[in-house]
Amino acid sequence: MAKISELKRELQRAVNCVIEEDDDDSLEATDQAMQCLCALKDLKLKSLSLPITPPHEFVCPLSKQLIKDPVVLASGQTYDRPFIQKWLKDGNRTCPETKQVLSHSALTPNHLVRKMISQWCLKHGIELPGPSHDEDQDIVTNADRDRLNSLLETLSSSNVPEQKKAAKEVRVLTKQMPSLRAVFGECSDAVNKLLSPLLSGNVNSHPDLQEDLITTVLNISIHDSNKKLVAENPIVIPLLIESLKFGTLETRRNSAAALFTLSALDSNKDIIGKAGAFKPLVELLDEGQPLAMKDAASAIFNLSIVHENKGKAVSEGTIKVIMKKIKDRILIDELLAILALLSTHHKAIEEMGELGAVFCLLSIIKEDTSDRNKENCIAILYTMCYNDRTKLKEIWIDESTNGTIANLAQSGTSRAKRKANGIIERLDRYLSLVHTA
């Protein structure tokens, strides 16, 4: 840019000389002006032929393109809104970059990055991209409201075939029109009308009807303003838990996903934990269907963030099921995150020790390439050593042969190095005491 400015100033001086000087004296100035013009032309052509590459931090990890509408995920990573929305709507419950299990699925606008991208575009003469159209801001027409109210009235009737048709349509509408989800928060009895077919008789008397209604609960729970309203409705959480136990696999999976979505609020975590959600969630995790396991694991993780729920998770057999899955190398990322979260509970640590967690976690550190998984493994081992000195002997046996922890102390992330060095220090004290004895 500085080179072009200098050439323009030089061209201006040469042109002035051509105009002001005599014909004989202006020949040299004319040559100089032509040289400046040629040089400017070359610079312009070069700038056009070289594509401008945005800085790495302005590129969405999913689209690999300049971010238009930057939003922050629960993991702290920034993405372009439409691409991360698609990732979440496809059923993913982890951060694409860090593989971290998400504590919630809310997206926060990143105004700072938006401003920086705007400045960069302005500087390079690039048209500023406008933010993507947010589906949740679509206008709900009176016709949409009337149709939804009509369907809810049908669901409140006793005509089962008509209820099934209405349930199917409400499910489709709340998926395809996210803006319609907000309407449930505007009407005090909308949720009760929606679920009224499940309140008489067995919850799974009509499995297809149950599946459509539970999936609709999932759809409307995605809308942030509905989370408190839905969870505090006295009929919703018990019905979701019943549907976790009795229903099609799709119904059970969507029940787990709804509990995960609702548990984004801490007050809801307490409600769901007290209602007895952990046992059916652990059973769903244990059964082994991949997508259902993922939803169950996500819900268990979210619920276990609250200290009061950790004991409930442990008492319902979470540790045993997770250790079995991890040993089979199933869903390692998500399940290690849950173990790390529960490792602050003393009974969880005791159970991990009894189930051979030390050897299992050390083997993952040796085999796995994920920094996040290694961090979780070493954090759990550190807590185990702190609470049970007998585990130091198990670690020392592996360390004397493989040097697993010493290697991590050299090559791991800063957090992994800190935990690994902490274990090494405890090992040194342990060995010193053994030799003294």
Short mmCIF file of C-alpha atoms in Angstrom, two decimals, residues 62 73-76 79 83-107 175 181 214-215 217-219 221-222 227 250-264 281 284 290-303 305 331 333-335 337-338 372:
data_model
loop_
_atom_site.label_atom_id
_atom_site.label_comp_id
_atom_site.label_asym_id
_atom_site.label_seq_id
_atom_site.Cartn_x
_atom_site.Cartn_y
_atom_site.Cartn_z
CA LEU A 62 -16.24 -26.39 9.80
CA LEU A 73 -19.94 -22.58 21.56
CA ALA A 74 -19.98 -23.81 25.18
CA SER A 75 -16.38 -25.01 24.69
CA GLY A 76 -15.25 -21.41 24.02
CA TYR A 79 -17.76 -20.93 14.57
CA PHE A 83 -22.42 -24.48 10.17
CA ILE A 84 -22.34 -25.05 13.93
CA GLN A 85 -26.15 -25.06 14.00
CA LYS A 86 -26.15 -27.87 11.44
CA TRP A 87 -23.53 -29.74 13.51
CA LEU A 88 -25.76 -29.55 16.60
CA LYS A 89 -28.96 -30.35 14.72
CA ASP A 90 -27.30 -33.51 13.35
CA GLY A 91 -27.19 -34.80 16.92
CA ASN A 92 -23.59 -34.00 17.83
CA ARG A 93 -22.99 -33.15 21.48
CA THR A 94 -19.28 -32.34 21.34
CA CYS A 95 -17.16 -29.42 20.14
CA PRO A 96 -15.87 -30.18 16.60
CA GLU A 97 -12.41 -28.78 17.41
CA THR A 98 -11.69 -29.82 21.03
CA LYS A 99 -13.99 -32.92 21.13
CA GLN A 100 -15.13 -31.60 24.52
CA VAL A 101 -18.60 -32.74 25.63
CA LEU A 102 -20.79 -29.63 25.62
CA SER A 103 -22.47 -28.55 28.85
CA HIS A 104 -25.17 -26.83 26.77
CA SER A 105 -25.98 -26.09 23.14
CA ALA A 106 -26.60 -22.35 23.39
CA LEU A 107 -24.74 -20.13 20.88
CA LYS A 175 -38.71 -29.13 13.57
CA ARG A 181 -41.35 -23.28 19.31
CA ILE A 214 -41.68 -36.87 23.00
CA THR A 215 -39.78 -35.68 19.92
CA VAL A 217 -40.91 -31.93 23.56
CA LEU A 218 -37.29 -32.18 22.40
CA ASN A 219 -37.95 -29.70 19.59
CA SER A 221 -36.96 -27.52 24.53
CA ILE A 222 -34.24 -26.36 22.14
CA LYS A 227 -36.28 -24.59 29.01
CA GLU A 250 -36.12 -43.48 18.89
CA THR A 251 -38.44 -42.40 21.71
CA ARG A 252 -35.89 -43.34 24.37
CA ARG A 253 -33.10 -41.61 22.50
CA ASN A 254 -35.12 -38.42 22.06
CA SER A 255 -36.13 -38.50 25.73
CA ALA A 256 -32.44 -38.53 26.63
CA ALA A 257 -31.75 -35.72 24.16
CA ALA A 258 -34.59 -33.66 25.66
CA LEU A 259 -33.19 -34.13 29.17
CA PHE A 260 -29.77 -33.07 27.88
CA THR A 261 -31.23 -29.93 26.31
CA LEU A 262 -33.30 -29.02 29.37
CA SER A 263 -30.33 -29.58 31.70
CA ALA A 264 -28.55 -26.56 30.20
CA LEU A 281 -30.11 -42.99 31.33
CA LEU A 284 -29.76 -46.69 27.82
CA PRO A 290 -24.37 -45.78 19.24
CA LEU A 291 -26.62 -42.71 18.77
CA ALA A 292 -28.72 -43.52 21.85
CA MET A 293 -25.54 -44.00 23.91
CA LYS A 294 -24.29 -40.60 22.81
CA ASP A 295 -27.49 -38.85 23.87
CA ALA A 296 -27.54 -40.69 27.19
CA ALA A 297 -23.88 -39.85 27.85
CA SER A 298 -24.48 -36.18 27.05
CA ALA A 299 -27.40 -36.02 29.47
CA ILE A 300 -25.44 -37.80 32.23
CA PHE A 301 -22.51 -35.41 31.77
CA ASN A 302 -24.69 -32.31 31.95
CA LEU A 303 -26.60 -33.51 35.00
CA ILE A 305 -22.02 -30.95 36.67
CA LEU A 331 -17.41 -43.54 23.03
CA ASP A 333 -14.20 -38.98 24.43
CA GLU A 334 -17.58 -38.52 26.08
CA LEU A 335 -17.20 -41.22 28.73
CA ALA A 337 -15.22 -36.58 30.33
CA ILE A 338 -17.93 -38.03 32.60
CA ARG A 372 -8.23 -33.90 25.73
#
